[in-house]
Coordinates of C-alpha atoms in Angstrom, one line a residue:
M1306 CA -20.1 -8.7 72.4
K1307 CA -23.6 -7.1 71.4
K1308 CA -24.5 -5.3 74.6
I1309 CA -20.9 -4.0 74.9
Y1310 CA -21.6 -2.9 71.2
I1311 CA -24.6 -0.6 72.3
F1312 CA -23.1 0.5 75.2
F1313 CA -19.9 2.6 73.1
L1314 CA -22.6 3.4 70.7
G1315 CA -24.9 4.5 73.2
L1316 CA -21.4 6.5 75.0
L1317 CA -19.7 8.0 71.7
I1318 CA -24.1 9.5 70.8
S1319 CA -23.9 10.8 74.7
L1320 CA -20.2 12.8 73.9
S1321 CA -21.3 14.1 70.5
T1322 CA -24.5 15.5 72.4
M1323 CA -22.5 17.2 74.7
A1324 CA -19.7 18.4 72.7
Q1325 CA -22.9 20.1 70.7
S1326 CA -24.5 21.8 73.6
G1327 CA -23.1 24.2 75.9
Q1328 CA -23.6 28.4 76.7
L1329 CA -24.2 30.5 73.6
S1330 CA -23.5 33.6 75.1
G1331 CA -23.0 37.9 72.6
K1332 CA -23.3 41.0 72.2
V1333 CA -26.0 43.5 71.1
F1334 CA -25.4 46.8 69.9
D1335 CA -26.7 49.8 67.7
G1336 CA -24.6 49.4 64.1
V1337 CA -24.1 53.4 63.9
D1338 CA -22.4 54.9 67.6
K1339 CA -22.2 51.2 68.6
R1340 CA -23.5 51.6 71.5
P1341 CA -25.2 48.2 73.4
L1342 CA -29.1 47.7 73.2
V1343 CA -30.0 47.2 76.9
N1344 CA -33.6 44.1 76.9
A1345 CA -32.8 43.6 73.4
H1346 CA -34.9 39.7 72.9
V1347 CA -32.9 36.9 72.0
Q1348 CA -34.6 33.4 71.2
F1349 CA -33.0 30.3 70.1
I1350 CA -35.2 29.7 67.3
G1351 CA -37.4 26.8 68.9
G1352 CA -36.2 26.9 71.8
A1353 CA -35.0 29.1 74.7
V1354 CA -35.5 33.0 75.2
T1355 CA -33.3 35.6 77.1
T1356 CA -32.4 39.5 76.8
T1357 CA -29.7 41.3 77.0
D1358 CA -28.2 42.7 80.0
S1359 CA -26.6 46.7 81.0
N1360 CA -23.5 45.9 78.6
G1361 CA -25.5 44.6 75.6
E1362 CA -24.7 40.9 76.3
F1363 CA -26.7 38.4 76.9
A1364 CA -26.0 34.1 77.2
L1365 CA -28.6 30.9 77.4
P1366 CA -28.7 27.1 76.5
C1367 CA -27.8 25.9 73.4
T1368 CA -27.9 22.2 72.7
G1369 CA -26.6 22.4 69.3
A1370 CA -26.5 24.6 65.7
G1371 CA -30.0 26.1 64.5
S1372 CA -30.8 29.7 64.8
I1373 CA -31.0 32.5 66.6
S1374 CA -33.6 35.5 66.0
V1375 CA -32.5 39.3 67.9
S1376 CA -34.9 41.9 68.2
F1377 CA -35.2 45.2 69.4
V1378 CA -37.9 48.2 69.2
G1379 CA -37.2 50.4 66.7
Y1380 CA -34.5 48.1 64.7
R1381 CA -34.9 45.1 62.1
T1382 CA -35.0 42.3 63.6
V1383 CA -31.5 40.3 63.1
R1384 CA -31.7 36.4 61.8
N1385 CA -28.2 34.9 62.7
K1386 CA -26.7 30.9 61.8
V1387 CA -24.9 29.2 65.0
E1388 CA -23.0 26.3 64.3
N1389 CA -21.0 25.9 67.1
C1390 CA -22.6 26.3 70.8
N1391 CA -18.8 27.7 72.5
E1392 CA -18.9 30.5 69.3
E1393 CA -19.6 34.3 70.9
L1394 CA -21.0 35.9 68.6
V1395 CA -21.6 39.8 68.2
I1396 CA -24.5 41.3 66.4
S1397 CA -24.8 44.4 64.6
M1398 CA -28.5 46.3 64.6
S1399 CA -30.0 48.8 62.5
M1400 CA -32.6 50.9 62.8
A1401 CA -36.3 50.1 61.1
N1402 CA -36.9 53.7 59.7
Q1403 CA -34.4 54.5 57.8
V1404 CA -34.2 51.5 55.1
L1405 CA -31.2 53.6 53.2
D1406 CA -29.2 53.9 57.3
E1407 CA -26.7 51.4 57.1
V1408 CA -25.2 50.9 53.9
E1409 CA -21.7 50.0 52.6
I1410 CA -20.8 53.6 51.0
T1411 CA -18.4 53.0 47.6
A1412 CA -16.7 56.2 48.3
I1413 CA -16.7 59.1 50.1
S1414 CA -14.9 59.6 53.2
N1415 CA -16.9 58.8 56.1
V1416 CA -18.2 55.5 55.4
N1417 CA -19.0 54.5 59.6
R1418 CA -21.4 56.9 59.8
S1419 CA -25.1 56.5 58.3
I1420 CA -26.3 58.2 54.7
L1421 CA -28.6 60.5 56.7
Y1422 CA -25.6 61.9 58.3
Q1423 CA -22.7 62.0 54.6
P1424 CA -22.6 65.7 54.4
A1425 CA -24.0 64.7 50.6
S1426 CA -26.7 63.5 48.7
I1427 CA -26.3 60.0 48.9
S1428 CA -29.1 57.7 47.4
K1429 CA -28.6 53.9 47.4
M1430 CA -30.4 51.2 46.4
S1431 CA -30.4 47.5 47.3
E1432 CA -31.4 44.2 45.0
A1433 CA -35.0 44.8 46.7
E1434 CA -36.1 48.0 45.1
I1435 CA -34.2 46.6 41.9
K1436 CA -35.8 43.5 41.6
R1437 CA -39.2 45.4 41.8
G1438 CA -39.6 46.1 38.6
N1439 CA -39.1 43.5 36.1
G1440 CA -35.0 44.0 37.2
L1441 CA -33.5 44.3 33.3
Y1442 CA -33.2 47.4 32.5
L1443 CA -32.6 49.7 35.9
D1444 CA -34.4 52.8 35.3
D1445 CA -37.9 51.8 36.6
A1446 CA -36.0 51.0 39.8
I1447 CA -34.0 54.1 39.0
N1448 CA -37.2 57.0 38.6
A1449 CA -38.8 54.8 41.6
N1450 CA -36.2 54.9 44.2
V1451 CA -34.0 58.0 43.8
P1452 CA -35.3 61.5 43.9
G1453 CA -33.9 64.1 42.0
V1454 CA -32.6 61.2 39.8
Y1455 CA -33.9 60.4 35.9
M1456 CA -32.6 57.7 33.8
S1457 CA -33.7 57.2 30.3
R1458 CA -33.4 54.5 27.4
R1459 CA -33.2 55.3 23.6
A1460 CA -34.8 52.0 22.8
V1461 CA -35.6 48.8 24.4
S1462 CA -32.1 48.1 25.9
S1463 CA -29.7 50.5 24.7
G1464 CA -29.1 55.0 24.6
Q1465 CA -29.5 54.6 28.6
Q1466 CA -28.2 57.4 30.9
F1467 CA -28.8 59.6 33.9
N1468 CA -29.8 62.8 34.5
I1469 CA -29.3 64.1 37.4
R1470 CA -30.4 66.6 39.1
G1471 CA -31.1 67.8 35.3
Y1472 CA -27.2 67.4 34.0
G1473 CA -26.4 64.7 32.0
N1474 CA -27.4 64.6 28.6
G1475 CA -24.9 65.2 25.4
V1476 CA -25.9 68.2 23.2
G1477 CA -27.1 67.1 19.7
F1478 CA -27.4 69.0 16.6
R1479 CA -31.1 70.3 18.0
G1480 CA -29.2 71.9 20.9
A1481 CA -29.0 70.7 24.7
S1482 CA -30.5 67.1 25.4
N1483 CA -30.4 65.6 22.0
N1484 CA -28.1 63.0 22.5
F1485 CA -28.2 59.8 24.6
D1486 CA -24.3 59.5 25.0
G1487 CA -24.3 60.6 28.6
Q1488 CA -22.2 63.6 29.7
G1489 CA -21.8 66.1 33.0
Y1490 CA -22.0 63.0 35.4
K1491 CA -19.3 59.3 36.1
V1492 CA -20.6 56.3 36.3
Y1493 CA -19.2 52.9 38.1
L1494 CA -19.1 48.9 38.0
N1495 CA -17.0 47.3 40.3
G1496 CA -14.7 49.9 40.4
I1497 CA -14.5 50.7 37.2
P1498 CA -14.6 53.7 35.2
I1499 CA -18.1 53.3 32.4
T1500 CA -17.7 56.6 31.5
D1501 CA -14.6 57.0 29.3
A1502 CA -11.5 59.7 28.5
E1503 CA -13.6 61.7 26.9
G1504 CA -16.3 62.0 29.2
T1505 CA -19.4 60.3 27.4
T1506 CA -20.8 57.2 29.2
I1507 CA -22.5 54.5 27.3
M1508 CA -24.4 51.5 28.9
D1509 CA -25.2 49.2 26.0
D1510 CA -22.8 46.7 27.3
I1511 CA -24.2 46.6 30.4
D1512 CA -25.9 43.9 31.4
F1513 CA -28.5 45.2 34.6
G1514 CA -29.7 42.2 35.4
S1515 CA -26.6 41.3 37.2
V1516 CA -26.5 44.4 39.2
A1517 CA -27.6 44.1 43.0
N1518 CA -26.9 47.4 44.6
V1519 CA -26.8 50.8 43.1
E1520 CA -25.7 54.1 44.3
V1521 CA -26.1 57.7 43.2
I1522 CA -24.1 60.8 44.5
K1523 CA -25.9 63.4 43.3
G1524 CA -24.1 67.6 42.8
P1525 CA -20.1 67.5 42.3
A1526 CA -18.3 64.7 43.5
G1527 CA -14.7 66.4 41.7
S1528 CA -13.0 65.3 45.0
L1529 CA -13.7 62.0 44.2
Y1530 CA -14.2 61.9 40.9
G1531 CA -12.4 63.8 38.9
L1532 CA -14.4 65.1 36.5
A1533 CA -18.3 65.0 37.9
I1534 CA -20.0 68.0 37.7
A1535 CA -23.4 66.4 37.9
G1536 CA -22.1 63.4 40.3
A1537 CA -21.7 59.8 40.3
V1538 CA -22.9 56.7 39.5
N1539 CA -21.6 53.3 41.7
L1540 CA -23.0 49.5 40.0
Q1541 CA -21.6 46.3 42.0
T1542 CA -22.7 43.0 40.6
K1543 CA -23.8 40.1 42.6
K1544 CA -20.8 37.9 43.9
A1545 CA -20.3 34.1 44.5
D1546 CA -22.0 33.5 48.1
R1547 CA -18.3 32.4 49.6
G1548 CA -18.2 28.6 50.4
N1549 CA -21.2 27.5 48.1
T1550 CA -21.0 25.7 44.7
S1551 CA -24.1 25.7 42.3
I1552 CA -25.3 25.4 39.0
G1553 CA -28.1 27.1 37.8
Q1554 CA -30.9 27.8 35.4
Q1555 CA -33.0 31.5 35.3
V1556 CA -35.8 32.3 32.8
M1557 CA -38.3 34.7 31.9
V1558 CA -41.0 36.0 29.7
G1559 CA -42.8 38.5 29.3
S1560 CA -45.3 41.0 27.3
Y1561 CA -43.8 42.4 24.2
G1562 CA -42.3 39.1 23.2
L1563 CA -39.6 39.6 25.9
Q1564 CA -37.2 36.3 26.8
R1565 CA -34.4 36.5 28.8
Y1566 CA -32.5 33.0 29.2
T1567 CA -29.3 33.1 32.1
T1568 CA -27.2 30.0 33.0
Q1569 CA -25.1 30.8 36.1
L1570 CA -22.2 29.5 37.7
Q1571 CA -21.5 29.9 41.8
I1572 CA -17.9 28.2 42.7
G1573 CA -17.5 29.9 46.0
T1574 CA -14.4 28.5 49.3
E1575 CA -13.6 30.1 51.9
R1576 CA -11.0 32.8 50.3
S1577 CA -12.4 33.0 46.6
S1578 CA -15.8 33.3 45.0
V1579 CA -16.3 33.6 40.8
M1580 CA -19.2 33.7 39.0
I1581 CA -20.5 33.4 35.8
N1582 CA -23.1 34.6 34.0
Y1583 CA -24.2 33.9 30.3
G1584 CA -27.5 35.0 29.2
N1585 CA -29.7 35.0 25.9
Q1586 CA -32.2 38.4 26.1
K1587 CA -34.7 39.2 23.1
S1588 CA -37.8 41.5 23.0
D1589 CA -40.1 42.5 20.4
G1590 CA -40.5 46.4 21.7
Y1591 CA -43.2 48.4 22.2
M1592 CA -43.6 49.7 19.2
P1593 CA -43.0 48.9 15.9
H1594 CA -38.8 48.6 14.5
E1595 CA -38.0 48.5 18.3
A1596 CA -37.4 44.3 18.4
S1597 CA -33.5 44.1 21.0
K1598 CA -31.4 41.2 21.1
K1599 CA -28.3 40.6 23.7
N1600 CA -25.3 37.9 24.7
F1601 CA -23.4 38.6 26.9
V1602 CA -20.9 37.0 28.8
N1603 CA -20.0 38.2 32.8
V1604 CA -17.0 36.9 34.8
I1605 CA -16.8 38.3 38.1
G1606 CA -14.3 36.7 40.6
E1607 CA -13.0 38.4 44.8
F1608 CA -9.9 36.4 45.9
N1609 CA -8.2 36.4 49.5
P1610 CA -5.0 34.9 49.4
K1611 CA -3.9 36.6 52.7
S1612 CA -5.6 38.4 55.5
K1613 CA -4.5 41.4 55.0
Q1614 CA -5.5 41.5 50.6
T1615 CA -8.0 41.6 48.3
I1616 CA -7.6 40.9 44.5
S1617 CA -10.9 41.4 42.6
A1618 CA -11.8 40.9 38.9
Y1619 CA -14.1 41.4 36.2
F1620 CA -14.8 40.5 32.8
G1621 CA -17.7 40.9 30.6
Y1622 CA -18.6 40.4 27.3
S1623 CA -22.3 41.7 25.0
N1624 CA -23.3 41.7 22.0
S1625 CA -26.2 44.0 21.4
Y1626 CA -28.5 44.7 18.9
D1627 CA -31.8 47.1 19.7
Q1628 CA -33.7 48.9 16.7
R1629 CA -35.0 52.0 17.3
A1630 CA -38.1 54.1 15.8
G1631 CA -37.8 57.2 16.8
E1632 CA -39.2 60.4 18.5
L1633 CA -43.3 60.3 18.1
T1634 CA -45.3 63.9 17.4
I1635 CA -47.9 65.0 19.3
A1636 CA -50.0 64.3 16.6
Q1637 CA -49.0 60.8 16.7
Y1638 CA -49.2 60.5 20.4
E1639 CA -52.3 62.0 21.0
S1640 CA -53.9 60.1 18.0
G1641 CA -52.4 56.5 19.4
D1642 CA -50.2 56.5 16.6
Y1643 CA -46.7 54.5 17.8
S1644 CA -45.6 54.0 14.3
G1645 CA -42.4 56.0 14.6
N1646 CA -40.6 58.2 13.2
P1647 CA -40.9 57.6 9.6
N1648 CA -37.2 58.5 8.5
Y1649 CA -35.8 56.4 11.2
I1650 CA -37.6 53.7 10.2
K1651 CA -36.4 54.2 6.1
N1652 CA -33.1 54.4 7.2
N1653 CA -33.4 50.7 10.0
A1654 CA -32.2 53.0 12.7
H1655 CA -30.5 51.0 15.5
S1656 CA -27.8 51.0 17.3
E1657 CA -25.7 47.3 17.2
I1658 CA -22.3 46.9 19.9
V1659 CA -20.2 44.4 20.5
G1660 CA -17.8 44.9 23.1
F1661 CA -15.8 44.0 26.1
R1662 CA -15.3 45.1 29.0
T1663 CA -12.7 44.2 32.2
G1664 CA -10.8 45.5 35.1
V1665 CA -8.4 44.1 38.0
S1666 CA -8.5 45.2 41.6
H1667 CA -6.2 45.0 44.3
T1668 CA -6.6 45.9 48.1
Y1669 CA -4.1 45.9 50.5
N1670 CA -4.1 47.0 54.3
F1671 CA -1.4 47.9 55.6
T1672 CA -2.6 48.6 58.8
D1673 CA -6.1 48.6 60.0
H1674 CA -6.1 52.8 60.0
I1675 CA -4.3 52.5 55.7
S1676 CA -5.4 50.4 53.0
N1677 CA -5.0 50.8 49.0
T1678 CA -6.9 50.3 45.8
T1679 CA -5.6 50.0 42.8
T1680 CA -7.7 48.8 40.1
F1681 CA -6.5 48.9 35.8
F1682 CA -9.5 48.9 33.5
G1683 CA -9.5 48.3 29.9
S1684 CA -12.7 48.3 27.5
G1685 CA -12.8 47.7 23.4
S1686 CA -16.0 47.7 21.1
T1687 CA -17.0 47.8 17.3
N1688 CA -20.4 49.9 17.5
N1689 CA -22.2 50.4 14.3
A1690 CA -25.7 53.1 15.2
S1691 CA -28.1 54.1 12.1
S1692 CA -30.5 57.1 12.4
A1693 CA -32.6 59.9 10.9
G1694 CA -28.8 61.4 10.2
G1695 CA -27.3 58.6 8.2
W1696 CA -24.7 56.0 9.3
T1697 CA -22.0 56.3 12.0
D1698 CA -19.1 53.8 12.7
K1699 CA -17.5 53.7 15.8
S1700 CA -14.3 51.8 17.1
P1701 CA -13.1 53.0 20.4
V1702 CA -10.0 51.5 22.8
N1703 CA -10.1 52.6 26.5
Y1704 CA -7.8 51.8 29.4
G1705 CA -6.6 53.6 32.6
L1706 CA -6.3 52.9 36.5
R1707 CA -7.6 54.5 39.6
S1708 CA -5.5 54.1 43.4
T1709 CA -6.9 55.4 46.5
M1710 CA -5.9 56.1 49.4
D1711 CA -8.2 55.2 52.8
M1712 CA -7.2 56.1 56.3
E1713 CA -8.3 56.7 59.6
F1714 CA -6.4 58.2 62.3
S1715 CA -8.7 58.2 65.6
L1716 CA -7.9 61.8 67.9
G1717 CA -10.2 61.5 70.8
T1718 CA -12.7 59.7 72.3
D1719 CA -15.7 59.7 69.3
I1720 CA -13.2 62.2 67.4
S1721 CA -11.8 60.6 64.1
L1722 CA -10.5 62.0 61.1
R1723 CA -10.8 59.8 58.2
G1724 CA -9.4 60.9 54.6
I1725 CA -9.3 59.4 50.7
A1726 CA -6.9 60.7 49.0
G1727 CA -6.1 59.4 44.6
I1728 CA -5.6 59.1 41.3
E1729 CA -7.2 58.3 37.8
T1730 CA -6.1 58.3 34.9
Q1731 CA -7.7 57.5 31.4
R1732 CA -6.8 56.9 27.5
Q1733 CA -9.0 56.5 24.4
Y1734 CA -8.1 56.2 21.0
S1735 CA -11.1 56.4 18.9
Q1736 CA -12.1 56.4 15.1
I1737 CA -15.0 57.3 13.8
I1738 CA -16.9 57.2 10.4
G1739 CA -19.8 58.5 9.1
Y1740 CA -22.0 58.1 6.0
G1741 CA -24.9 59.4 4.5
M1742 CA -27.4 57.2 3.8
V1743 CA -29.6 57.0 0.0
A1744 CA -32.3 54.7 -1.7
D1745 CA -31.1 51.0 -2.2
S1746 CA -31.5 51.1 -6.5
T1747 CA -32.6 47.6 -6.3
N1748 CA -35.0 47.8 -3.6
L1749 CA -36.3 50.8 -3.5
S1750 CA -40.2 50.0 -0.8
G1751 CA -37.1 48.6 1.6
Y1752 CA -34.4 50.3 3.7
N1753 CA -31.9 52.7 2.6
I1754 CA -28.2 51.5 2.3
I1755 CA -25.2 53.5 3.6
G1756 CA -23.8 56.3 1.3
A1757 CA -21.0 58.4 0.7
M1758 CA -18.2 59.1 3.5
K1759 CA -19.3 62.3 5.4
S1760 CA -16.4 62.5 8.4
N1761 CA -13.6 59.9 9.3
Q1762 CA -12.3 61.3 12.6
A1763 CA -9.3 59.7 15.0
T1764 CA -9.2 61.2 18.5
I1765 CA -7.2 60.7 21.4
N1766 CA -8.7 61.5 24.4
G1767 CA -6.7 61.5 27.3
T1768 CA -7.7 63.0 31.6
T1769 CA -5.9 62.9 34.7
S1770 CA -7.6 63.5 38.2
L1771 CA -5.9 63.9 41.2
F1772 CA -8.1 64.3 44.2
T1773 CA -8.2 64.1 48.1
E1774 CA -11.4 64.8 50.9
W1775 CA -11.2 63.9 54.5
T1776 CA -13.9 64.1 57.0
L1777 CA -13.7 65.4 60.3
S1778 CA -15.7 63.6 62.8
L1779 CA -17.3 64.7 66.4
P1780 CA -19.1 64.2 69.0
S1781 CA -23.0 64.0 69.1
D1782 CA -23.0 63.5 64.8
I1783 CA -21.0 66.5 64.1
S1784 CA -19.1 65.9 61.0
I1785 CA -17.0 68.2 58.5
T1786 CA -16.0 67.3 54.6
G1787 CA -14.3 69.3 52.5
G1788 CA -12.1 68.2 49.6
I1789 CA -10.4 69.4 46.6
G1790 CA -10.2 67.7 43.1
V1791 CA -7.7 68.9 40.2
S1792 CA -8.4 67.3 37.1
N1793 CA -6.5 67.6 33.2
M1794 CA -7.8 66.9 30.0
N1795 CA -6.3 66.9 26.8
I1796 CA -8.2 65.9 22.6
E1797 CA -6.5 65.5 19.8
L1798 CA -8.9 65.4 16.7
D1799 CA -7.6 63.9 13.7
N1800 CA -10.0 64.8 10.6
R1801 CA -9.0 61.8 8.1
L1802 CA -11.4 62.9 5.1
Y1803 CA -9.6 64.9 1.9
A1804 CA -11.1 67.8 1.0
A1805 CA -9.2 69.5 -2.0
A1806 CA -10.2 73.0 -0.8
N1807 CA -8.0 72.7 2.5
N1808 CA -4.7 71.5 0.8
K1809 CA -3.4 74.6 0.3
P1810 CA -0.8 77.3 2.3
S1811 CA -3.7 79.3 3.3
G1812 CA -7.2 79.8 3.9
G1813 CA -7.4 76.5 4.4
K1814 CA -8.7 74.2 7.7
P1815 CA -6.1 72.1 9.6
T1816 CA -6.4 68.9 9.3
N1817 CA -5.8 68.5 13.2
Y1818 CA -7.1 69.8 16.5
N1819 CA -5.2 69.8 20.1
I1820 CA -6.9 71.5 22.5
S1821 CA -5.8 71.2 26.7
Y1822 CA -7.9 72.2 29.8
D1823 CA -5.3 72.1 33.1
N1824 CA -5.6 72.0 36.3
M1825 CA -9.2 72.2 36.8
V1826 CA -10.6 72.7 40.4
S1827 CA -13.4 70.7 42.2
P1828 CA -13.6 71.7 45.2
H1829 CA -16.1 70.6 48.3
F1830 CA -17.1 71.3 51.8
G1831 CA -19.7 70.3 53.9
H1832 CA -21.1 69.9 57.3

């Protein structure tokens, strides 16, 4: 009986080995023009080696699950896992001398061409470039990797803004590039507009440590994003790996009292992925009165209920407080005096934002050539800030939708027409109250306190943009792109600060202002 058992056990092992072994086959091609790569080196790691034939195809003995390595002169080496010896692999390779050559373009009318052949100036950063610094503030990565774009921040973790080819700063009481409210460009996070209906971009609530990809379009982008004369920035957060469930804790400590603790939960199945990040971040800052702290939660989900359907969701909550030391004078800088601006410090200059941001996107592929993506989004926050000029409370609520149709048509051998057509609309309600600041009579050596109200404004802003852009792709890497965007903007301001001098039949100032900017056209042409 024992011999019979051993015989059957050996037979089962033999059958299992036979089932796992076989002939592994596949095809290797260039990821840009899809041509087969001849004589590419294919190796089953720790096993057989072969090269591709004139059709880019290969076959080699396979003894079970493992990994293969594919290399070709001038291309990045590709490694693929092999689960089943009988599967047929399709391997796309990209050239090694163009780091940004083969990347996914978030919104452009010719996503199949490499960045170098796009009729627009586009820069793309992956997580590798972002993490070359500490990966928390993004400005170090932007300034080192994206020519023509400068990113700055007013404090350790607040007041971030982009300057794209010299355009982007708001207009303050001392003229251009005084404020840190970012104007002229648009920023998107997972397809959700960060730029509000007022046209300003405040990014204090974003956890840049959760960003995995950045795409910057430099120059007018109205045919894709509406009111974006300077360009657009697309941020994509990390996503949970499909088929992987894990929980982890990340700890980062550094100079100037930097501490960051992040708890991350990933749940990935075949048709869904959910990532939840909870974090606490703080720093003492680089100067006196520059302490920073931020607590945040973000939830990123992606679901595929059907093969043609994808639902993506994002929710973020942030509670941040950043002190501001103000600007240094030239004399302070040259003498090594980094004590800051005494007027800022006396007013306990700071920025505190408690808010949320959320969005849900639905993508449906009607055919292999036509798809629609529609995103509903909203945000709300309470923001109080003080500076040398006084104290401001602001409570904006913003909501809207963006919907695009992506279309691609084959017109013949190596000739295709691809286009995007869409709409984006937003509306924002906000109340802004300004106060002067006065000395605290109970503590004259301490910080100033809030004084009399100086302004009280309620605003309603709305924007709507219609846009389309089409690219005709021809042989020999020739393409022609044309597009147009048409935008409308309405601004309504209600002055709620009563002034007796204005409350008279004639000669007073109005308390309500309403203006519209209609049919603002943004054309685009390139080849």
